[in-house]
Tab-separated table of C-alpha atoms and ligand atoms in Angstrom:
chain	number	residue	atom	x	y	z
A	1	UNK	CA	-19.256	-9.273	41.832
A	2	UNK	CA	-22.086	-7.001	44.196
A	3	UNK	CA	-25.388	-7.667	42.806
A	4	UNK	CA	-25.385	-4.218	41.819
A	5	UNK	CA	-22.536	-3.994	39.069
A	6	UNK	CA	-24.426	-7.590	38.250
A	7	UNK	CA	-27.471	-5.871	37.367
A	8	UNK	CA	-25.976	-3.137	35.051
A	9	UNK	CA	-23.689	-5.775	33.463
A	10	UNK	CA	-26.526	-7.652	33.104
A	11	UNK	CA	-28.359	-4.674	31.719
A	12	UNK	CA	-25.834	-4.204	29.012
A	13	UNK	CA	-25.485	-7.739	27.660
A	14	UNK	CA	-29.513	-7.205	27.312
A	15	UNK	CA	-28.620	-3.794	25.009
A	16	UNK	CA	-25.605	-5.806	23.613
A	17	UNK	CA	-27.711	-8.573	22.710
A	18	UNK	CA	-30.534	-6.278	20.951
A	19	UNK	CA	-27.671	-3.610	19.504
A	20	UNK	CA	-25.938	-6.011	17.160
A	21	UNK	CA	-28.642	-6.812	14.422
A	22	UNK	CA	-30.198	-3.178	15.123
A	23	UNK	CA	-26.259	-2.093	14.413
A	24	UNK	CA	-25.742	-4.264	11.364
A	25	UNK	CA	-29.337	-2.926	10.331
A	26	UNK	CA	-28.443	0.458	10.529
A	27	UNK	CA	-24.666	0.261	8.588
A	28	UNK	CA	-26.555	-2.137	5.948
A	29	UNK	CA	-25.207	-2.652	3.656
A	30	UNK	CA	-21.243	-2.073	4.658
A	31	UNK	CA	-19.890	-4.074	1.823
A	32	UNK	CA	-20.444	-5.864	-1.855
A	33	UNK	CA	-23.148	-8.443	-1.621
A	34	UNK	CA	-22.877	-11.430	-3.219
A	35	UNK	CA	-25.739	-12.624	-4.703
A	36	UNK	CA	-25.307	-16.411	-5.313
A	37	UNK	CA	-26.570	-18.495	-7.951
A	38	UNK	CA	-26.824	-22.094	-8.017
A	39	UNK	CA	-25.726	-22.964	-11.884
A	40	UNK	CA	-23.150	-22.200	-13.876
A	41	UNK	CA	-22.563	-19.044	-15.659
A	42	UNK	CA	-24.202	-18.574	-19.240
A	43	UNK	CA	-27.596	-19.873	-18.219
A	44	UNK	CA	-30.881	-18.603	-17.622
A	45	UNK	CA	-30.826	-18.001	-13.738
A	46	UNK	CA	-27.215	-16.772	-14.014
A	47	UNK	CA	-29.160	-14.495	-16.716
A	48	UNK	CA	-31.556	-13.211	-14.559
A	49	UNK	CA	-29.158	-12.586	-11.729
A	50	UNK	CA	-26.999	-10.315	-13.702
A	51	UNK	CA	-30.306	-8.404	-14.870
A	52	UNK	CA	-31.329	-7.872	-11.616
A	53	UNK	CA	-27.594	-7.297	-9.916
A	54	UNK	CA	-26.768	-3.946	-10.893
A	55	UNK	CA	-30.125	-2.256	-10.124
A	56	UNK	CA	-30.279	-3.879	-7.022
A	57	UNK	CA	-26.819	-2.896	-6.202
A	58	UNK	CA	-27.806	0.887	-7.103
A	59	UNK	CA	-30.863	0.457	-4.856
A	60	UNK	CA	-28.773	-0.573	-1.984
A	61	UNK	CA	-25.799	2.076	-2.887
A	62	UNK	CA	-23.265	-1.050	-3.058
A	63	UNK	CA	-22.237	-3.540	-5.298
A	64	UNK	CA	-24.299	-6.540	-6.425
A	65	UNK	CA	-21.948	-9.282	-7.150
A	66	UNK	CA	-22.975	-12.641	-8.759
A	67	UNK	CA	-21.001	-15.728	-7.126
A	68	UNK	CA	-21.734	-18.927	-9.433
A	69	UNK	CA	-21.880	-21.591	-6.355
A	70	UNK	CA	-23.089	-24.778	-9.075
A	71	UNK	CA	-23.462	-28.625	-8.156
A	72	UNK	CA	-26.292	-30.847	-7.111
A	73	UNK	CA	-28.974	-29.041	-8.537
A	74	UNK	CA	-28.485	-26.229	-6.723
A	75	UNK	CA	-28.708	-27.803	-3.520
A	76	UNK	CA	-24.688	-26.892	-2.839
A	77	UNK	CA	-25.897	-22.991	-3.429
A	78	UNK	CA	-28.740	-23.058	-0.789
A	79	UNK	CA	-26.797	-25.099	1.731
A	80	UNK	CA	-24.058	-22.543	1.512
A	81	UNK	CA	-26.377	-19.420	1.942
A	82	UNK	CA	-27.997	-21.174	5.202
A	83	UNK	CA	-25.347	-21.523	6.684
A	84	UNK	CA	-23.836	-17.788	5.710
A	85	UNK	CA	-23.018	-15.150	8.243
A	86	UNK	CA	-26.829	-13.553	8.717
A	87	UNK	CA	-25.607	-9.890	7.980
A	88	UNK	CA	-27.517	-9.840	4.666
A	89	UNK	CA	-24.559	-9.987	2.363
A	90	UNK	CA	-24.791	-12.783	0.798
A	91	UNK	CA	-28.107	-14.056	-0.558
A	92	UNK	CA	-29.493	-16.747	-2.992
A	93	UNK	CA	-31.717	-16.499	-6.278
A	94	UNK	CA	-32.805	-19.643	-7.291
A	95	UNK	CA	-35.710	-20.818	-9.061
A	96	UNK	CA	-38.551	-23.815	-8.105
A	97	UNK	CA	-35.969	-26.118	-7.778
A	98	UNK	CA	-35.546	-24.728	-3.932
A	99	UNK	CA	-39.725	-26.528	-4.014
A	100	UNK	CA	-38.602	-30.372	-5.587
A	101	UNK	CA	-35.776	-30.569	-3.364
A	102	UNK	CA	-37.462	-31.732	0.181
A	103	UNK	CA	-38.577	-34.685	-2.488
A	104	UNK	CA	-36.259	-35.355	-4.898
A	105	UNK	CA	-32.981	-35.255	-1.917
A	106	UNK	CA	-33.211	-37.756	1.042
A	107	UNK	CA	-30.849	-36.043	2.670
A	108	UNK	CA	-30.645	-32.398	2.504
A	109	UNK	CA	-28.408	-29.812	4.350
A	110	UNK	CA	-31.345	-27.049	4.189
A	111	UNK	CA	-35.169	-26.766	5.114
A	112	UNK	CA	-36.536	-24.640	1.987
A	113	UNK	CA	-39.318	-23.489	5.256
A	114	UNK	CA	-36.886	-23.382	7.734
A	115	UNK	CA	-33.506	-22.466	7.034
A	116	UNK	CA	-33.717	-18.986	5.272
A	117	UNK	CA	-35.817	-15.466	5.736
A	118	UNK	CA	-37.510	-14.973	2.716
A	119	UNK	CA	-36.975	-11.681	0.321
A	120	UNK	CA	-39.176	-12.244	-2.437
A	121	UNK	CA	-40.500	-13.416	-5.469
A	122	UNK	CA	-38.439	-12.711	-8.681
A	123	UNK	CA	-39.159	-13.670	-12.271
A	124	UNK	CA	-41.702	-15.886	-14.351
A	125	UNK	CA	-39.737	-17.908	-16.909
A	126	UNK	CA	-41.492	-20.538	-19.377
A	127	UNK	CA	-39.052	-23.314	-21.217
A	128	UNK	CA	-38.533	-24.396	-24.618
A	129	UNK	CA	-38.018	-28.024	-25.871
A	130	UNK	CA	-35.045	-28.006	-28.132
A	131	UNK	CA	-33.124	-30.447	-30.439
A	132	UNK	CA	-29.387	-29.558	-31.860
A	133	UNK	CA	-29.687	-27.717	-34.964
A	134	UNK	CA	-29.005	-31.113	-37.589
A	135	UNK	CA	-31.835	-32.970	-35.261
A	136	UNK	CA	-34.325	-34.827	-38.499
A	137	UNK	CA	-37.753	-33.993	-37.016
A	138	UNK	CA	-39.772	-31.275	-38.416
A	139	UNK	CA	-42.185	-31.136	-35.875
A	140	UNK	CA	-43.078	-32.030	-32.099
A	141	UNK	CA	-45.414	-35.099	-33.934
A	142	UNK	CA	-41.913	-36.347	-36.237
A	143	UNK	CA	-39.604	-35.760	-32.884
A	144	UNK	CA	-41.805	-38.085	-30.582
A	145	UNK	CA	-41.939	-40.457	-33.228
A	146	UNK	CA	-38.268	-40.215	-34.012
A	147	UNK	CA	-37.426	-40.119	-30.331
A	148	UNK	CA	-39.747	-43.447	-29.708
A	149	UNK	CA	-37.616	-45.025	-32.846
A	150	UNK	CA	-34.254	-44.181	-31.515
A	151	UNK	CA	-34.659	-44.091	-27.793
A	152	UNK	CA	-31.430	-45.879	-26.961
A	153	UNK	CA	-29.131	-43.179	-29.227
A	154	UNK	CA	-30.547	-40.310	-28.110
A	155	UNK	CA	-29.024	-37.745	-25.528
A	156	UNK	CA	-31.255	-35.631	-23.236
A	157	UNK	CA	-29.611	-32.353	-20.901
A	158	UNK	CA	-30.242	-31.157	-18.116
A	159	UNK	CA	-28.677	-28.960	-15.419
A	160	UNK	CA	-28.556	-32.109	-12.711
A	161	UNK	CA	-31.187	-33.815	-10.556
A	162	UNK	CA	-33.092	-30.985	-9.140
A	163	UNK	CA	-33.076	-28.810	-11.709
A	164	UNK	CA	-35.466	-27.305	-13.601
A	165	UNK	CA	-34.235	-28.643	-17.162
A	166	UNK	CA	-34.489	-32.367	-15.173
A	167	UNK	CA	-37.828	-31.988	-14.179
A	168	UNK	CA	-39.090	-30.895	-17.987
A	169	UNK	CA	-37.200	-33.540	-19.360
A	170	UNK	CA	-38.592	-36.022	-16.949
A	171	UNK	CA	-42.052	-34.664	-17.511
A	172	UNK	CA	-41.568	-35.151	-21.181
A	173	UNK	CA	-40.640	-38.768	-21.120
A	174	UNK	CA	-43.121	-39.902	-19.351
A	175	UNK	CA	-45.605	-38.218	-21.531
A	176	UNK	CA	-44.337	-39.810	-24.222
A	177	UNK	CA	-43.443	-42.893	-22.266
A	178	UNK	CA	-39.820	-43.220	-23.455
A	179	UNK	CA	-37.134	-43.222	-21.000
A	180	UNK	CA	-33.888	-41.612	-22.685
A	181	UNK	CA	-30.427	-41.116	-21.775
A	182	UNK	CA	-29.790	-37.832	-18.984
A	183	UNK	CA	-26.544	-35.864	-19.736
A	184	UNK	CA	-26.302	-33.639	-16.270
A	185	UNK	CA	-24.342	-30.400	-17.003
A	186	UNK	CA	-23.433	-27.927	-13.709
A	187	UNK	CA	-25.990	-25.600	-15.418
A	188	UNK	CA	-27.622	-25.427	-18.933
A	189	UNK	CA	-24.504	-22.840	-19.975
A	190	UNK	CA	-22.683	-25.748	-20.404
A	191	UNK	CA	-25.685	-27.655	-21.661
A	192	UNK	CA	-26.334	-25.301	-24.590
A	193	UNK	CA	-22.695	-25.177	-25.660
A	194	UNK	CA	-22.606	-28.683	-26.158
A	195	UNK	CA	-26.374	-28.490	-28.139
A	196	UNK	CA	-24.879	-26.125	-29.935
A	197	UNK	CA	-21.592	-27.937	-30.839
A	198	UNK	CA	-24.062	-31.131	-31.416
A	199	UNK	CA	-22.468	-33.310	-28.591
A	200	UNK	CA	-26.426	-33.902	-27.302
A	201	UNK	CA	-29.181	-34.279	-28.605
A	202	UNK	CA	-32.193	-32.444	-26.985
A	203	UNK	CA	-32.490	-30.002	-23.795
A	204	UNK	CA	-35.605	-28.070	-22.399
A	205	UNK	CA	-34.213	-24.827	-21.188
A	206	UNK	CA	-35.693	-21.587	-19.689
A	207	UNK	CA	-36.379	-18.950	-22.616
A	208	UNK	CA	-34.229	-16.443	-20.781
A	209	UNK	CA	-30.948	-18.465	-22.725
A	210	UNK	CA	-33.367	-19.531	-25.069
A	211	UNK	CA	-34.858	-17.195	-26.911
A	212	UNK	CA	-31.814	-14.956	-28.547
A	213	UNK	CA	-30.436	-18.664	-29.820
A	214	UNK	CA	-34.056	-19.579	-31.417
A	215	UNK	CA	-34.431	-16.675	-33.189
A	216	UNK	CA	-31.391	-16.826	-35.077
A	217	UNK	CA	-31.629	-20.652	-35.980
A	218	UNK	CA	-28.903	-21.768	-33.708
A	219	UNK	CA	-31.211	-24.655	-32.407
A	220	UNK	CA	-34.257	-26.203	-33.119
A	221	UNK	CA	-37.521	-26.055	-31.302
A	222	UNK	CA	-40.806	-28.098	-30.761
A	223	UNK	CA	-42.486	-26.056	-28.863
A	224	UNK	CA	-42.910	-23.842	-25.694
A	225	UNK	CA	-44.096	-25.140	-22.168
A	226	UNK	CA	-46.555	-22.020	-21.428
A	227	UNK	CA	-49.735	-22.325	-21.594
A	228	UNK	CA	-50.506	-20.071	-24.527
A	229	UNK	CA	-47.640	-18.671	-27.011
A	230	UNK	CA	-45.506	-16.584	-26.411
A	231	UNK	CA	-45.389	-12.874	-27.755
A	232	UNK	CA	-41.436	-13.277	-28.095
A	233	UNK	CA	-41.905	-16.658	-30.230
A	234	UNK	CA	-45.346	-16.009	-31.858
A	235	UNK	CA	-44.594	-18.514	-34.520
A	236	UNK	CA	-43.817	-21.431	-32.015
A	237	UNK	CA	-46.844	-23.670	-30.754
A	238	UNK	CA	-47.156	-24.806	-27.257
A	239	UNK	CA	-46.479	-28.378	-26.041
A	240	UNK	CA	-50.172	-28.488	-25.224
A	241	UNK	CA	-51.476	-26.988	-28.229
A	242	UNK	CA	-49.686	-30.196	-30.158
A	243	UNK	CA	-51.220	-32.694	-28.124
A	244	UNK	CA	-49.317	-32.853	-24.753
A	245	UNK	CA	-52.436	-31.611	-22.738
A	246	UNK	CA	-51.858	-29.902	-19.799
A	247	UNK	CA	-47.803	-29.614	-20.433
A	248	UNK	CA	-47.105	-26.463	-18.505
A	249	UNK	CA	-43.917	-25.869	-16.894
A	250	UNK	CA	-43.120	-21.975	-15.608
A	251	UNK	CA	-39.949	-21.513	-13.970
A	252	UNK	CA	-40.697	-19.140	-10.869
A	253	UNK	CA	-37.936	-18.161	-8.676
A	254	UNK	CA	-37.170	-16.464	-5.208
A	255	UNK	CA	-34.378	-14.480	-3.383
A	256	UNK	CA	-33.342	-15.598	-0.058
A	257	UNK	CA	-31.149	-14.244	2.870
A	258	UNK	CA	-29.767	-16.991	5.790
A	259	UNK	CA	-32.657	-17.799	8.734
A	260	UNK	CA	-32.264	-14.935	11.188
A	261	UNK	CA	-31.322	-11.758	9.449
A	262	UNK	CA	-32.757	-8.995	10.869
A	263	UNK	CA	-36.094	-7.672	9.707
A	264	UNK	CA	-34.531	-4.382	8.992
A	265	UNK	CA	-31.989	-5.985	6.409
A	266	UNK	CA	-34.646	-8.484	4.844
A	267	UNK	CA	-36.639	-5.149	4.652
A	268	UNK	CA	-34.178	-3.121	2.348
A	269	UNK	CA	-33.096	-6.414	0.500
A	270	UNK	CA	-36.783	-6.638	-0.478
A	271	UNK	CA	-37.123	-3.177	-1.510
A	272	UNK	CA	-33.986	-3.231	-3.828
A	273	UNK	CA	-35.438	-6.498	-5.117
A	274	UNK	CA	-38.608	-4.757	-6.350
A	275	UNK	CA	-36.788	-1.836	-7.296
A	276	UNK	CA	-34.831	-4.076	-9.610
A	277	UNK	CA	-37.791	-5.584	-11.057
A	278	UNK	CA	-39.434	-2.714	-11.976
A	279	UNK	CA	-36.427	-0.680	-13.320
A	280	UNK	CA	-37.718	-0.218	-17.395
A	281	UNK	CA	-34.428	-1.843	-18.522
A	282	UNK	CA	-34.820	-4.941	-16.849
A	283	UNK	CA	-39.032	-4.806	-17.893
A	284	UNK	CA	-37.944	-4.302	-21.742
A	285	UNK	CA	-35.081	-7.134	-21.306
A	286	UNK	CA	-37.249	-9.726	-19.057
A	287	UNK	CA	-40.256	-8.767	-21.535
A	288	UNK	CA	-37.662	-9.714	-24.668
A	289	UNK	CA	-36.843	-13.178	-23.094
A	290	UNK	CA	-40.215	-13.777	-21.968
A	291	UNK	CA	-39.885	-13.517	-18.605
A	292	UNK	CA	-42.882	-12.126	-16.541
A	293	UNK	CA	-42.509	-9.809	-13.157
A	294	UNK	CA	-44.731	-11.143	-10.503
A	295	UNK	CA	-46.769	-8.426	-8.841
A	296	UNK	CA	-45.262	-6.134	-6.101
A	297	UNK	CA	-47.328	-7.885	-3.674
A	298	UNK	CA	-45.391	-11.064	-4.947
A	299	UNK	CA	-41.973	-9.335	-4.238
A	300	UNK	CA	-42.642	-9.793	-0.524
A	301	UNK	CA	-41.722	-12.141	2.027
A	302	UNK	CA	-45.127	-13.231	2.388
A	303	UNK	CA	-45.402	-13.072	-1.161
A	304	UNK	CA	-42.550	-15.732	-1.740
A	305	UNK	CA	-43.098	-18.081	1.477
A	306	UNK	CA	-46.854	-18.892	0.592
A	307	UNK	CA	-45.703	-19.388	-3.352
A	308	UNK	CA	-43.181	-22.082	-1.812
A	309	UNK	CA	-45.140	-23.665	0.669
A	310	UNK	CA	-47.907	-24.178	-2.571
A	311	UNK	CA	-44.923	-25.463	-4.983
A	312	UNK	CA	-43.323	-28.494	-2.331
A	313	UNK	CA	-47.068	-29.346	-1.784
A	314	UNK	CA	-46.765	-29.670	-5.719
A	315	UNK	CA	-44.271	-31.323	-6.837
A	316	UNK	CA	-43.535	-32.955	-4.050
A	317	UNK	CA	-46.360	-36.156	-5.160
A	318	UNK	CA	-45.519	-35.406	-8.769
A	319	UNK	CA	-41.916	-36.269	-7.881
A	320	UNK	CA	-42.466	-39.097	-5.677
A	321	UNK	CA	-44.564	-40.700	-8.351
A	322	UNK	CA	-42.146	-40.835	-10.641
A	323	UNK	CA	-40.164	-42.520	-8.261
A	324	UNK	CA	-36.972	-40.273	-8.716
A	325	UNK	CA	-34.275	-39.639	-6.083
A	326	UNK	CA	-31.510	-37.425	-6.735
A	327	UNK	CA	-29.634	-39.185	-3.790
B	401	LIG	N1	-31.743	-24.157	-16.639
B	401	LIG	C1	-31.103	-24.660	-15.436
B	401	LIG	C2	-32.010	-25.646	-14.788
B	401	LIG	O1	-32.370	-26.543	-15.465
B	401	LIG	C3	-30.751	-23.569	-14.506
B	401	LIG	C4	-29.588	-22.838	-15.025
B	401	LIG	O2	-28.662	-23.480	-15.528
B	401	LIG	O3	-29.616	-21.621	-14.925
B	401	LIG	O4	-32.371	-25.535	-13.649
């Protein structure tokens, strides 16, 4: 080949190589996105996905579909949105449980800071300690006692080692210092049903599930894990309030595209994002459950990478402490 037809060949795998993403940017988006969610469908991040979808979907001018992805405590989810195509249609939501992975998994298919571009922050959730409906204590005080009485009959849920129902349950035995029997669901959808049906005993879930089921007596609970009450369940004290100083658990969570989407697609995924969140159905609905939306400056990339680099510096010695591997 003469080195001149080298040099414009040359020239146009340079344009080729810096047209593609700046192509895919432009037609973005050209399809549905699928907006993946690592639990099963009924609970509280599946809830807050399908707030957020259509919004974000009208935002974008394209569908928003949810894809539940469950297993592992979410881990299966964010492996399979690293490793998607980096065209920006298909993304993750998932909540701190993307922070207590690095240290409750050995072996993990994803770096939470390496493996994704980040789009934002989405909602505050607080939890709720629950019993089935028939459970015999009154109170937090009658439940610890009850639970300390009864340790080896009594069934705790959660939505698998990673989640965010495992770390509040694990939290709350070893305040208590009782170590009960774990019942791991694929997400606490699943869990609740069988709370509700009285196949477990307890479960600390997110009040975007919780809440509606509360307030019409479908299942007891002790308390809330906020640190003051909420307006949505004035009547219920906090954990802290009843003695378990300092017992604060608030479910954050984050969107994320694959590591190297472009800029200009991270760009309009983050603008939809905030779009969503500040669209006055899903503020009344979020504001129902409970749910805070973090500031707009929080609904950034920036916003979201520092809030995760903070949580695995967290949890990570709170986790290793307890001496808890997932694998
Ligand atoms: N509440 C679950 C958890 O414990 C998440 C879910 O099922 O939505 O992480």
């Amino acid at each position: 080949m003469t080195s001149s037809l080298k040099l414009v060949v040359g020239a146009l795998a340079v344009v080729g190589a810096f047209s593609v993403p700046h192509a895919q940017a432009q037609n973005f988006p050209s399809k549905p996105i699928a907006l993946v969610v690592p639990f099963a469908a009924g609970g509280p991040t599946d809830v807050v996905a399908r707030m957020i979808s259509a919004p974000m979907g009208k935002a974008l001018g394209t569908t928003v579909v949810v894809e539940n992805t469950v297993g592992a405590g979410g881990t299966i989810a964010s492996t399979r949105v690293a490793k998607a195509p980096t065209d920006g249609h298909t993304i993750l939501i998932h909540h701190m449980g993307m922070a207590t992975a690095p240290a409750l998994y050995r072996k993990l298919s994803f770096d939470p800071l390496g493996s994704y571009e980040y789009i934002g922050q989405a909602l505050d959730v607080p939890m709720t300690m629950l019993a089935r409906k028939d459970f015999p204590s009154a109170n937090l005080s009658d439940l610890i006692n009850h639970v300390k009485a009864n340790k080896d009959k009594i069934t705790l849920a959660n939505a698998g080692l990673g989640a965010v129902s495992h770390l509040c349950g694990m939290l709350f035995m070893s305040t208590i210092g009782v170590d009960l029997t774990t019942v791991p669901y694929k997400g606490t959808g699943p869990a609740m049903t069988d709370l509700l049906g009285g196949q477990v005993d307890l479960l600390c879930d997110q009040t975007t599930q919780t809440v509606p089921l509360i307030r019409d007596g479908r299942v007891k609970v002790y308390g809330v894990t906020s640190a003051r009450r909420l307006s949505a369940l004035p009547n219920v004290p906090t954990l802290d309030e009843q003695g378990l100083k300092g017992f604060e658990v608030k479910v954050w969570h984050g969107v994320y595209a694959p590591k190297g989407t472009p800029r200009e697609i991270t760009e309009k995924l983050t603008l939809a994002l905030r779009e969503a969140l500040t669209d006055p159905v899903v503020v009344q609905k979020m504001g129902e459950l409970s749910s805070d939306i973090p500031s707009p400056d929080k609904i950034s990339p920036e916003g979201l990478r520092t809030h995760l680099e903070a949580e695995i510096a967290k949890w990570g010695p709170v986790i290793r402490k307890a001496g808890v591997y997932a694998d």
